[in-house]
Short mmCIF file of C-alpha atoms and ligand atoms in Angstrom, two decimals:
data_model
loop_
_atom_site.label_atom_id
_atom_site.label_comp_id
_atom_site.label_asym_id
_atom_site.label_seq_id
_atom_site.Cartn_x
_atom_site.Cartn_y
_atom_site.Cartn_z
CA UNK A 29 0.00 0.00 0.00
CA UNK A 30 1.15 3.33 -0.97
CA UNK A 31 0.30 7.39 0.14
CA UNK A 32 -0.82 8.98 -3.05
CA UNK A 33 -0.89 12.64 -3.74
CA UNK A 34 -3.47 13.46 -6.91
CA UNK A 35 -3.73 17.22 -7.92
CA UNK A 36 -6.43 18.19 -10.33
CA UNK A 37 -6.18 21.67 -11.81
CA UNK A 38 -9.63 23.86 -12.35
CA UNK A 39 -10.03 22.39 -15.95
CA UNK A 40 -9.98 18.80 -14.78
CA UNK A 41 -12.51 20.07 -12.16
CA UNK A 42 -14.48 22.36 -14.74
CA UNK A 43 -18.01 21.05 -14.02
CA UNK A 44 -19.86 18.36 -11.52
CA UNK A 45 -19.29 15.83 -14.91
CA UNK A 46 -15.50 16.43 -14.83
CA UNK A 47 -15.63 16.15 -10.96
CA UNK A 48 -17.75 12.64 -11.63
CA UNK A 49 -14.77 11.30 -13.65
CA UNK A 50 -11.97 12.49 -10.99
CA UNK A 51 -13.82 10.82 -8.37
CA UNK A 52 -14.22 7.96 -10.35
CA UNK A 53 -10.89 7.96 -10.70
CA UNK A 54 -9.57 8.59 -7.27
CA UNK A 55 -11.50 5.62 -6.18
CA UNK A 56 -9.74 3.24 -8.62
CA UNK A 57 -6.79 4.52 -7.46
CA UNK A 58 -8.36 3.82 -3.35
CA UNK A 59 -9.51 0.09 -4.56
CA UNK A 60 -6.10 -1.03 -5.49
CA UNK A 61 -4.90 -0.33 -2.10
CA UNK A 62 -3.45 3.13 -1.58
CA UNK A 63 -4.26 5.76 0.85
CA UNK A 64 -5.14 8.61 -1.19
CA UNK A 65 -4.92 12.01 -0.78
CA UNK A 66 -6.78 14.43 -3.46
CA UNK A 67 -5.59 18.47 -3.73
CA UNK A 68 -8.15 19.82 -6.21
CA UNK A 69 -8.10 23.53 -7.74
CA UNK A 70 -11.12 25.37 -7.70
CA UNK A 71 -13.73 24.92 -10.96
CA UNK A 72 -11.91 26.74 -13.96
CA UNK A 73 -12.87 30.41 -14.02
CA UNK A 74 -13.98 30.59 -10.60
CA UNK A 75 -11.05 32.46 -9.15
CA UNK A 76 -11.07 34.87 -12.24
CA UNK A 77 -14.65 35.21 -11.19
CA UNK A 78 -14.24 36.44 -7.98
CA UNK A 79 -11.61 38.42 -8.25
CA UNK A 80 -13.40 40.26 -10.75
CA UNK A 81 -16.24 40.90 -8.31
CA UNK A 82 -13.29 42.19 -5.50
CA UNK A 83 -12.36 44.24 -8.43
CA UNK A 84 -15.43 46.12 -8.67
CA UNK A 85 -15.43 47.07 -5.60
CA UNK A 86 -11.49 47.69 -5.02
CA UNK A 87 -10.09 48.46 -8.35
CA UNK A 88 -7.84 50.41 -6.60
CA UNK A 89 -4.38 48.57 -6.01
CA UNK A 90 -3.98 47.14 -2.73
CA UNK A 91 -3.37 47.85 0.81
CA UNK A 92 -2.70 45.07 3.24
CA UNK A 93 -6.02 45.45 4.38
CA UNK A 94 -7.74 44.84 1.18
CA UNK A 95 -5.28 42.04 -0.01
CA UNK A 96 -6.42 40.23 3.10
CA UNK A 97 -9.86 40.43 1.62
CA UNK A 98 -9.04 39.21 -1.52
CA UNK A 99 -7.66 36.23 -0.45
CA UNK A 100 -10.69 35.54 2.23
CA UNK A 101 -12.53 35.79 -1.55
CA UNK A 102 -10.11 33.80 -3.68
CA UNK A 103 -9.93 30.60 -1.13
CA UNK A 104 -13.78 29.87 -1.55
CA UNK A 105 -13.33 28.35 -4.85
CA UNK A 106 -11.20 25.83 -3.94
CA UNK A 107 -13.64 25.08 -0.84
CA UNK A 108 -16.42 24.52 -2.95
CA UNK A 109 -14.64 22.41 -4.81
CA UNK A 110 -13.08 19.93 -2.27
CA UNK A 111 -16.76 20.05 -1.18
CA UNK A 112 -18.17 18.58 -4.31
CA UNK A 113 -15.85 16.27 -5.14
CA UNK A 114 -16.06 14.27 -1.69
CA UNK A 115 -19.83 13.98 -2.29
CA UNK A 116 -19.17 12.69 -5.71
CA UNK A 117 -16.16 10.02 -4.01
CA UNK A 118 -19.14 8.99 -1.64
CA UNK A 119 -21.66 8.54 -4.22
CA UNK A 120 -19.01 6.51 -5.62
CA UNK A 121 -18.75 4.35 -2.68
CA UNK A 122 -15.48 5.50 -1.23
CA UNK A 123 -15.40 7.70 1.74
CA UNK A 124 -14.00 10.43 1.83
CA UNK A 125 -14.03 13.85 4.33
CA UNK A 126 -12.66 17.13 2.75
CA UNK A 127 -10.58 19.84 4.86
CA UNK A 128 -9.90 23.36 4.19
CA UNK A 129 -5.98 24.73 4.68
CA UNK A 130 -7.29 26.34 7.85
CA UNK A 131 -8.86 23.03 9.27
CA UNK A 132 -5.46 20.72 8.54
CA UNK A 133 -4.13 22.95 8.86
CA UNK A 134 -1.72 24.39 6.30
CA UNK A 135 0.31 27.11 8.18
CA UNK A 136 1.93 29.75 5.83
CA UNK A 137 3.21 33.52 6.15
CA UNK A 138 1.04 36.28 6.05
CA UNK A 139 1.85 37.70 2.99
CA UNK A 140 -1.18 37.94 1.38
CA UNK A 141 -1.93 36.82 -2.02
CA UNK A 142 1.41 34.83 -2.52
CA UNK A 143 1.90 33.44 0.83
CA UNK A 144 4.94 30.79 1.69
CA UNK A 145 3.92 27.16 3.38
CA UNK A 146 6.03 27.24 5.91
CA UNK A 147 4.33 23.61 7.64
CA UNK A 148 1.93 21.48 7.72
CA UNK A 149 0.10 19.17 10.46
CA UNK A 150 0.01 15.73 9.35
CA UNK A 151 -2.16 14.43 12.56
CA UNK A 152 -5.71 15.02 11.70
CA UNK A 153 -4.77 13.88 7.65
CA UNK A 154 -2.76 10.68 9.23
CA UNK A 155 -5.93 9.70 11.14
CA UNK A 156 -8.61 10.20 8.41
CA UNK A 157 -6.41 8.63 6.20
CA UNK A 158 -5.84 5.64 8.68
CA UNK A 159 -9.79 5.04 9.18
CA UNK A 160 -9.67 4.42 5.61
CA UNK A 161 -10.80 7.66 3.92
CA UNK A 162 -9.54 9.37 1.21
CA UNK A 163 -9.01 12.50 2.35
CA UNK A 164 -9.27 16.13 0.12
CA UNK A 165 -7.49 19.44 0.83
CA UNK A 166 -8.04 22.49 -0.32
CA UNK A 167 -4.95 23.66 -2.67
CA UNK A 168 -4.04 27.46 -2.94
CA UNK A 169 -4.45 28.11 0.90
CA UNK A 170 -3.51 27.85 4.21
CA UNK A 171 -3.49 30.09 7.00
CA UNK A 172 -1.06 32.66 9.26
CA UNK A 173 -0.25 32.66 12.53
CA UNK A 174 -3.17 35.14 13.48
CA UNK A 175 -5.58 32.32 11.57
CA UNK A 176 -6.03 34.64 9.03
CA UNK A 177 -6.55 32.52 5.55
CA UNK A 178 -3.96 33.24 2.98
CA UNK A 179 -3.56 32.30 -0.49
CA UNK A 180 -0.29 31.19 -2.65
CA UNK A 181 -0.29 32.84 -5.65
CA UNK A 182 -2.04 31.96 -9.27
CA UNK A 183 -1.66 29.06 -9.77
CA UNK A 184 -0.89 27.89 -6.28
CA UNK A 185 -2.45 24.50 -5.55
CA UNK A 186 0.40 22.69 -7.59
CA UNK A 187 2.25 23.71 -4.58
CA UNK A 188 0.01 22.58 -1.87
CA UNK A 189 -0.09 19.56 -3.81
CA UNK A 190 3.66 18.99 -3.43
CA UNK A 191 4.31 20.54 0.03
CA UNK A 192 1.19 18.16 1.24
CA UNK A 193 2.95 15.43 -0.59
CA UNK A 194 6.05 15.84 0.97
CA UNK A 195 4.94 16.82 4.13
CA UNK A 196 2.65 13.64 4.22
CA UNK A 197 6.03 11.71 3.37
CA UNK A 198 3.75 9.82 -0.05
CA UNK A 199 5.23 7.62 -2.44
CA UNK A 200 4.34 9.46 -5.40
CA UNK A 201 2.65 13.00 -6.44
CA UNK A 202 0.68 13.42 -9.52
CA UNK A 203 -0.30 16.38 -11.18
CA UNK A 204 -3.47 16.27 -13.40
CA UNK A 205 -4.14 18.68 -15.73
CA UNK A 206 -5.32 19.39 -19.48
CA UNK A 207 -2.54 18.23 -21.07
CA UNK A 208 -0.69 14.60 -21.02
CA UNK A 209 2.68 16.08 -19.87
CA UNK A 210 5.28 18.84 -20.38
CA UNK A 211 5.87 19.79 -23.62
CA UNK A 212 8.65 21.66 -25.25
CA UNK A 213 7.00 24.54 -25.28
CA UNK A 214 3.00 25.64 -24.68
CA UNK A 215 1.77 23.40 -27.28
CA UNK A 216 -1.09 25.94 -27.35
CA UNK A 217 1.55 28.07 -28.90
CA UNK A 218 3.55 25.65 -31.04
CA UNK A 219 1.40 23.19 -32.03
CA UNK A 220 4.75 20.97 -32.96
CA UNK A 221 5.55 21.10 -29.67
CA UNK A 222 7.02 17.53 -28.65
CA UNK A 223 5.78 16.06 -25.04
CA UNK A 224 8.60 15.17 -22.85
CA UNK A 225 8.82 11.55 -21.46
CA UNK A 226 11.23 13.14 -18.21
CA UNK A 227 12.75 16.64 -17.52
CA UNK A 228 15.36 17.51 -14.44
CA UNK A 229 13.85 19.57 -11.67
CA UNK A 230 16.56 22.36 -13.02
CA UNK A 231 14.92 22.21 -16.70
CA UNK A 232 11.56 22.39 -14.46
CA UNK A 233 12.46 24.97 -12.30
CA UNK A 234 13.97 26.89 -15.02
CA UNK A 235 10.75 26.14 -17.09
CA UNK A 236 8.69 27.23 -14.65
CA UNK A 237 10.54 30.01 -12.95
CA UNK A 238 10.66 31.60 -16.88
CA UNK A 239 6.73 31.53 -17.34
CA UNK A 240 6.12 28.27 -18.20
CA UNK A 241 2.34 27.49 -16.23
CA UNK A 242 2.27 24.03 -16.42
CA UNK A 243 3.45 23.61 -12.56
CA UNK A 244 3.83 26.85 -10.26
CA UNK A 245 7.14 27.35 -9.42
CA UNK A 246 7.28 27.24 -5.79
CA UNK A 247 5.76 23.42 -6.47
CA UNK A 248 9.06 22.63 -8.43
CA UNK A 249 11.31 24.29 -5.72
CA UNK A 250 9.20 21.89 -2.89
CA UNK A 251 9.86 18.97 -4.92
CA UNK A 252 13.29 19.74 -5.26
CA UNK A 253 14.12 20.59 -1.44
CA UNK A 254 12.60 17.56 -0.56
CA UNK A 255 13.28 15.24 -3.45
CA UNK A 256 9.87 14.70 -4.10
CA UNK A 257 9.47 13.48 -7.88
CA UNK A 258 6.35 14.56 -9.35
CA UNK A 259 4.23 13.38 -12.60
CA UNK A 260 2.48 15.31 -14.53
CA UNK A 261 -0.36 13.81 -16.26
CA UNK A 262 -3.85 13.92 -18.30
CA UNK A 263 -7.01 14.23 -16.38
CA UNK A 264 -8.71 13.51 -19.69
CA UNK A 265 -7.93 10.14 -20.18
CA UNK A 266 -10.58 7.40 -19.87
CA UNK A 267 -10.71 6.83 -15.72
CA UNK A 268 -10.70 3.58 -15.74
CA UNK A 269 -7.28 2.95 -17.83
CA UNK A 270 -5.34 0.52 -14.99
CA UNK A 271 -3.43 2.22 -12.65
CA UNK A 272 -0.27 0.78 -13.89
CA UNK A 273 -0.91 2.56 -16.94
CA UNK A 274 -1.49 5.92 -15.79
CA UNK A 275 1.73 5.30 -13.47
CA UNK A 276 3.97 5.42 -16.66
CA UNK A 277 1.89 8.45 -18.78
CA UNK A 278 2.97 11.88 -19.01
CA UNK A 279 6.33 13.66 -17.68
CA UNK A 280 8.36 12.42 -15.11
CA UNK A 281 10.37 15.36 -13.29
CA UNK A 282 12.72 14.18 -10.99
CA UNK A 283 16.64 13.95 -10.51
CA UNK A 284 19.39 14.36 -12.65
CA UNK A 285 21.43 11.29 -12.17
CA UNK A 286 18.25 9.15 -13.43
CA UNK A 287 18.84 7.01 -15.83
CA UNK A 288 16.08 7.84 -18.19
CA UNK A 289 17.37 11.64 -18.63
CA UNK A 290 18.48 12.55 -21.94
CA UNK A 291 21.08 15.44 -21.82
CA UNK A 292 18.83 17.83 -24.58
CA UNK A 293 21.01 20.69 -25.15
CA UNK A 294 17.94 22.66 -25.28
CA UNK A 295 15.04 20.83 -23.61
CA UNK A 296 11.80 23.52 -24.01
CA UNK A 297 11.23 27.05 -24.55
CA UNK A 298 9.62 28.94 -21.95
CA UNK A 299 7.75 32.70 -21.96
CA UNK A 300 6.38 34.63 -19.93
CA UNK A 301 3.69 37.82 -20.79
CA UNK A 302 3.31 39.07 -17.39
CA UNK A 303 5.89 41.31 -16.99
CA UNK A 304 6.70 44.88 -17.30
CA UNK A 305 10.20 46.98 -17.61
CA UNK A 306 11.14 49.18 -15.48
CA UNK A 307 14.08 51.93 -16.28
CA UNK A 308 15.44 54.20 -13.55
CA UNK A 309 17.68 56.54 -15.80
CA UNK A 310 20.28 59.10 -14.60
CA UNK A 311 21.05 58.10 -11.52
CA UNK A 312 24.72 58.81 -9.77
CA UNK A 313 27.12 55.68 -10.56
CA UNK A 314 28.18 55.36 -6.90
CA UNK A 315 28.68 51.88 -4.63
CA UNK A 316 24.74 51.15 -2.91
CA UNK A 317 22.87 52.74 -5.67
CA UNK A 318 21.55 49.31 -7.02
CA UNK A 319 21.31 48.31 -3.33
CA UNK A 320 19.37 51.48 -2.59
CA UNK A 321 16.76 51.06 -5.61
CA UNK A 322 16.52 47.25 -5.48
CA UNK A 323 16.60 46.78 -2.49
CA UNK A 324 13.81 49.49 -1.92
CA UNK A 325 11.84 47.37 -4.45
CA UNK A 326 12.30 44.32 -2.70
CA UNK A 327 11.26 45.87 0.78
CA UNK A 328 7.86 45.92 -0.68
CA UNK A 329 7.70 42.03 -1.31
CA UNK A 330 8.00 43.01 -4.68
CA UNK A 331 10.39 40.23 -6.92
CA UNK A 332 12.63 41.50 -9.26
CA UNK A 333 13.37 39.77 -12.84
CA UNK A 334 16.34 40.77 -15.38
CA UNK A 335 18.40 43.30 -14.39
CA UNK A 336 21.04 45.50 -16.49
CA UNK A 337 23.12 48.26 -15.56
CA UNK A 338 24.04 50.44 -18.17
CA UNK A 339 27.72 51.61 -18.58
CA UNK A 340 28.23 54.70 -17.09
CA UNK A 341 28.60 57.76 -18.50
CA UNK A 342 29.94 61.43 -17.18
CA UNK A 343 28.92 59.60 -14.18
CA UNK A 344 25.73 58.67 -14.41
CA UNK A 345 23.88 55.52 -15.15
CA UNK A 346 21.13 53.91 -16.03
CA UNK A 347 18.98 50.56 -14.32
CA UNK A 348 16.35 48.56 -16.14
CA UNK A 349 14.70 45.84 -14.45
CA UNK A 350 11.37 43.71 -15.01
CA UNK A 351 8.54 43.21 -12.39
CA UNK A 352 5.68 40.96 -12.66
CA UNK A 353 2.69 43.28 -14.50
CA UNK A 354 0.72 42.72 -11.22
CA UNK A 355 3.68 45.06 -9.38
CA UNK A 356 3.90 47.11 -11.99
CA UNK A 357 1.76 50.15 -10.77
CA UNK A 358 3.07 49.62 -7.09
CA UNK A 359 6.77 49.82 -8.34
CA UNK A 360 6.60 52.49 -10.03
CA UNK A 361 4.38 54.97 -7.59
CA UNK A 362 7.54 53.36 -5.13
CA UNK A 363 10.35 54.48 -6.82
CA UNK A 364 8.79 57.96 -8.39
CA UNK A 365 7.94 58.52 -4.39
CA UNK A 366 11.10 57.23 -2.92
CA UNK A 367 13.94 56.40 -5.51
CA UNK A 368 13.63 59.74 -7.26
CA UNK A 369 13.92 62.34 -4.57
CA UNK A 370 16.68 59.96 -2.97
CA UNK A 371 18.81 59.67 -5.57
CA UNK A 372 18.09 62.39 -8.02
CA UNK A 373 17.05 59.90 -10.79
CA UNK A 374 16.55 62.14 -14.39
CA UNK A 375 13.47 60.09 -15.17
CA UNK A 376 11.65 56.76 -14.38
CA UNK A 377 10.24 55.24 -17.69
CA UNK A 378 8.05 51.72 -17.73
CA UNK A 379 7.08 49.82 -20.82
CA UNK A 380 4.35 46.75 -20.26
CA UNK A 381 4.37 45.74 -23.76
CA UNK A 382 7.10 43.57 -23.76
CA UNK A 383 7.30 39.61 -23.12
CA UNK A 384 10.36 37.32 -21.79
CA UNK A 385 11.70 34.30 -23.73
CA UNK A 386 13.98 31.39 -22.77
CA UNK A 387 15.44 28.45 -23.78
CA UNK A 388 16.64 25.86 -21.06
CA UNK A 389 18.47 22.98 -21.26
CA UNK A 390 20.71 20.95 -18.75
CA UNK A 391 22.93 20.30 -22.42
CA UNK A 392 23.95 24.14 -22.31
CA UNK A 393 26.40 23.81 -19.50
CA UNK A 394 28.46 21.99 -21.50
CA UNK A 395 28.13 23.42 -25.00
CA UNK A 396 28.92 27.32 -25.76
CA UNK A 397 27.61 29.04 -28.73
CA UNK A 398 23.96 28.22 -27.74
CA UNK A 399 23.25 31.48 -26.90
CA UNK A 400 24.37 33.20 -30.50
CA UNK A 401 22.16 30.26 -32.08
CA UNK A 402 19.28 32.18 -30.18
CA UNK A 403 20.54 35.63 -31.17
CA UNK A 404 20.28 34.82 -34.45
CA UNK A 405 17.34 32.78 -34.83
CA UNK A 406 15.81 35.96 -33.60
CA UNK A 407 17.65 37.98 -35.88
CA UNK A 408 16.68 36.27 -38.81
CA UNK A 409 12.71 37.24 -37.93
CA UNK A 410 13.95 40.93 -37.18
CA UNK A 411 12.90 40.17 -33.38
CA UNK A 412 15.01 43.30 -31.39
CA UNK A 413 16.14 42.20 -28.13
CA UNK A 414 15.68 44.49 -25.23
CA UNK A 415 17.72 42.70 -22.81
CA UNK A 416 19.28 39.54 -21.93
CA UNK A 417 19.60 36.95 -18.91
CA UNK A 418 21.52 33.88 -18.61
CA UNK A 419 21.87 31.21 -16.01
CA UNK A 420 24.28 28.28 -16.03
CA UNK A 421 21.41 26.45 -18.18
CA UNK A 422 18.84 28.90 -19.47
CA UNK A 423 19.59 32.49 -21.72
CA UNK A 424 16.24 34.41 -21.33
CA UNK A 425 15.22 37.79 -23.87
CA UNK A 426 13.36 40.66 -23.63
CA UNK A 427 11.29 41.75 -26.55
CA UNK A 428 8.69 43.49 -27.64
CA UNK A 429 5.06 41.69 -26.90
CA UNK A 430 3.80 41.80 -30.31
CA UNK A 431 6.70 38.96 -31.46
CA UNK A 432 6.38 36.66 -28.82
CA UNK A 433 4.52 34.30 -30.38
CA UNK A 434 6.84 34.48 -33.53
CA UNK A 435 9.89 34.19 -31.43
CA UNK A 436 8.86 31.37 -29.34
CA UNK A 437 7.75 29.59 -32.77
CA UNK A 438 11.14 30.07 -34.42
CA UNK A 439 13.81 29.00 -31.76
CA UNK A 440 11.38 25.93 -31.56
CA UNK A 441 12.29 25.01 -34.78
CA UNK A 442 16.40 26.06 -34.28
CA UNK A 443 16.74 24.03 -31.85
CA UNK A 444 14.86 21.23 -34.08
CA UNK A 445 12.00 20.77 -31.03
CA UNK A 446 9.25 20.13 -33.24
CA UNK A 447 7.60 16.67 -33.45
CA UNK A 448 8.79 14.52 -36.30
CA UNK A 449 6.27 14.12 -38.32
CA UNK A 450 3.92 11.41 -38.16
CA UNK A 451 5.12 8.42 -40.34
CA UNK A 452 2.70 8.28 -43.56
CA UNK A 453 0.11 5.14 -42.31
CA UNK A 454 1.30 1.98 -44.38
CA UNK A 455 -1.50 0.44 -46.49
P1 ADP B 5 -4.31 23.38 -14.29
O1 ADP B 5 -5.61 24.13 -14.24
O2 ADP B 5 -4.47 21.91 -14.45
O3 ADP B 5 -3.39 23.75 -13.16
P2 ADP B 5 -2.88 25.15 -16.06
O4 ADP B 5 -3.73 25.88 -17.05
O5 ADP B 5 -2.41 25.89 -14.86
O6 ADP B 5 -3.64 23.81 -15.65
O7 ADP B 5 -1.59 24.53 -16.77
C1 ADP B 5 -1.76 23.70 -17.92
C2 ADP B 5 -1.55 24.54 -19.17
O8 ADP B 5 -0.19 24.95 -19.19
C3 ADP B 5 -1.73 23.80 -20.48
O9 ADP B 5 -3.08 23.80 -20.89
C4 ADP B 5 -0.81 24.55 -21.44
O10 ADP B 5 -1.51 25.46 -22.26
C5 ADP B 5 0.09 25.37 -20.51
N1 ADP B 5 1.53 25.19 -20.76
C6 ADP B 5 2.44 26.19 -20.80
N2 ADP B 5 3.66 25.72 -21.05
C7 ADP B 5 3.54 24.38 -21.17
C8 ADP B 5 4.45 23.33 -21.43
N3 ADP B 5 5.75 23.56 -21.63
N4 ADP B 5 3.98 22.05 -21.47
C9 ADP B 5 2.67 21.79 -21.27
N5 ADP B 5 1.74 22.76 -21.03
C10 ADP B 5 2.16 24.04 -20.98
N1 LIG B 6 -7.56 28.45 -8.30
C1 LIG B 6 -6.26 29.07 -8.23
C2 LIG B 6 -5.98 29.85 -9.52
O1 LIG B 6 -6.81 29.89 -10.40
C3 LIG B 6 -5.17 28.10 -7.93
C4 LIG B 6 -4.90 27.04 -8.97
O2 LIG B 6 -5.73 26.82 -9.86
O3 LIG B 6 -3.84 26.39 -8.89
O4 LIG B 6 -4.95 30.45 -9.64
MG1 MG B 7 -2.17 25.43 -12.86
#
């Protein structure tokens, strides 16, 4: 007997049919022997839909006060839906109990709207669990140290999937979601796009940390801390396929030093649209000043992207950094308020049309020249880059929105990702 993890994302969860099948299928999964623990999103939209309504009653951008509101908002969608889907389990003759973060509970910081896990009880799981239940937690929640309930971020309940998981010390985590695995690239994008059979938690992380939605990043930095190797995996495929079957589908992420890794030079392309560029220009090129801007920026919870410095000139010099769009108004009210008086900054200019685009690839440590293959790949469309990021196995570029989609589509084929085709059907 095994501990199971499942995750079910809001597509997989879209409507009392699609919550039918994933009971149906959690309760295979319970009647050939494992303890089973389900982390559903909430119903696909939902969240979108109620943040809309907090938006019409906040649209302006948020104080603590109102963030904590939000997320009091956001977390009923997933409560509904751990809700429904234990009635469906017990219609299906498996019982089941469903928990909210709060009631497990799932203990996090209290930053609002992208809290941290920072534990999680096991007891009341371990004894629900042990009476023979399968037992359903909320994902995307938990709550502070003042029982306030917090959220983790779009996107979030990949995490409490894998923090649960390894919390709950299970065999095995699966992600389901609307697609059998992780693909080179969105394959919503590039319709070439090749599924991968296993990726390292780098290539994840990198993936994911570079906009790639598939998993939420702090999920892939759990399952790397504690070497918890996750699966992810269609939600759409008929329930009752045998477990053994489902246990070898989609993507494998998990270590390095496994045997079934193949060392792609470049393993997926990854973008992201939700950021925005921020330049500080003018300022005095002394020791501190990126300290004192960045670090200003960073006092507000705020993360910081690609950075460049310019070279200076007659003393001066010039910072450009990207911010998630969501921070974008916030940064930029911060550093006209504080940076500019401070430092005697000429001007402070932002630009939200832009998107980020990387390649990753474990193969890149060991091979140079990658990076000018991607320079001119982009050159040959007449893509301009804007800036430039590199890690040990990723380069990431800045350019203007309006190519992204071209961009991603042609270093897909440069770095020959697309599918072979399909061998013509033999008569
Ligand atoms: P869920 O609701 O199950 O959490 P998400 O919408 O968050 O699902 O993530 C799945 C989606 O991620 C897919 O439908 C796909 O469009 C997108 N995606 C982006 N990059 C990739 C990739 N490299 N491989 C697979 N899917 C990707
Ligand atoms: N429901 C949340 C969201 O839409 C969390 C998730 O789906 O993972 O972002
Ligand atoms: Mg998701």
């Amino acid at each position: 007997m095994a501990l199971i993890v499942h995750k079910y994302g809001g597509t997989s969860m879209g409507s009392t049919e699609r919550i039918q099948q994933v009971a149906k299928r959690v309760a295979k999964w319970a009647r050939a022997g494992h303890q089973m623990i389900v982390v559903p999103s909430a119903m696909s939209g939902e969240t979108n839909r109620l943040l809309a309504l907090a938006k019409e009653l906040a649209p302006a951008h948020s104080t603590p006060n109102t963030l904590r509101e939000l997320d009091m908002i956001a977390a009923t969608g997933e409560q509904v839906s751990v809700g429904l889907l234990s009635l469906a389990l017990q219609a299906e003759g498996a019982p089941a109990v469903s928990f909210a973060g709060w009631q497990v509970p799932v203990r996090t910081d209290c930053a609002y709207t992208k809290a941290r896990i920072g534990a999680i009880d096991d007891q009341r799981v371990r004894k629900e669990l042990d009476a023979g239940k399968v037992v359903i937690i909320t994902g995307f929640q938990g709550v502070d140290d003042q029982g306030n309930i917090t959220t983790l971020g779009r996107g979030g309940s990949d995490t409490s999937a894998v923090a649960i998981a390894a919390a709950m010390k299970a065999d095995e985590c699966l992600i389901y979601t609307d697609v059998d695995g992780v693909y080179t690239t969105d394959p919503r994008i590039v319709p070439e796009a090749r599924r991968m059979g296993v990726l390292s938690f780098e290539e994840m992380l990198e993936m994911a940390s570079m906009g790639s939605k598939v998993l939420q990043i702090r999920a892939v930095e759990f399952a790397v801390k504690y070497s918890m190797p996750i699966r992810v995996l269609s939600s759409f495929t008929p329930w009752d396929i045998p477990v053994e079957e489902e246990e070898n589908s989609g993507t494998l992420i998990t270590f390095e030093e496994d045997e079934k890794m193949e060392k792609a030079l470049v393993s997926g392309i990854a973008f992201n649209r939700d950021e925005a560029k921020i330049s500080v220009l003018g300022v005095p090129d002394r020791p501190g000043i990126a300290y004192q801007i960045l670090g200003t920026v960073a006092d507000a919870n705020i993360e910081v992207d690609a950075i460049i410095q310019n070279i200076s000139k007659d003393g001066k010099t010039d910072f450009t950094f990207t911010v998630n769009q969501s921070d974008y108004a916030r940064t930029m009210e911060l550093l006209q308020e504080k940076i500019m008086p401070a430092t005697g900054a000429a001007e402070i200019i932002g630009d939200t049309k832009i998107s980020k685009v990387s390649i990753v690839g474990i193969g890149m440590r060991s091979h140079a020249g990658v990076a000018s293959k991607m320079f001119r790949a982009l050159a040959e469309e007449g893509i301009n880059i804007q800036m430039i990021a590199t890690s040990e196995i990723k380069t990431s570029v800045v350019i203007d929105e309006k190519y992204l989609e071209l961009a991603v589509r042609a270093l897909h084929k440069a770095f020959e990702l697309d599918a072979p085709d399909e061998a013509p059907a033999s008569a």
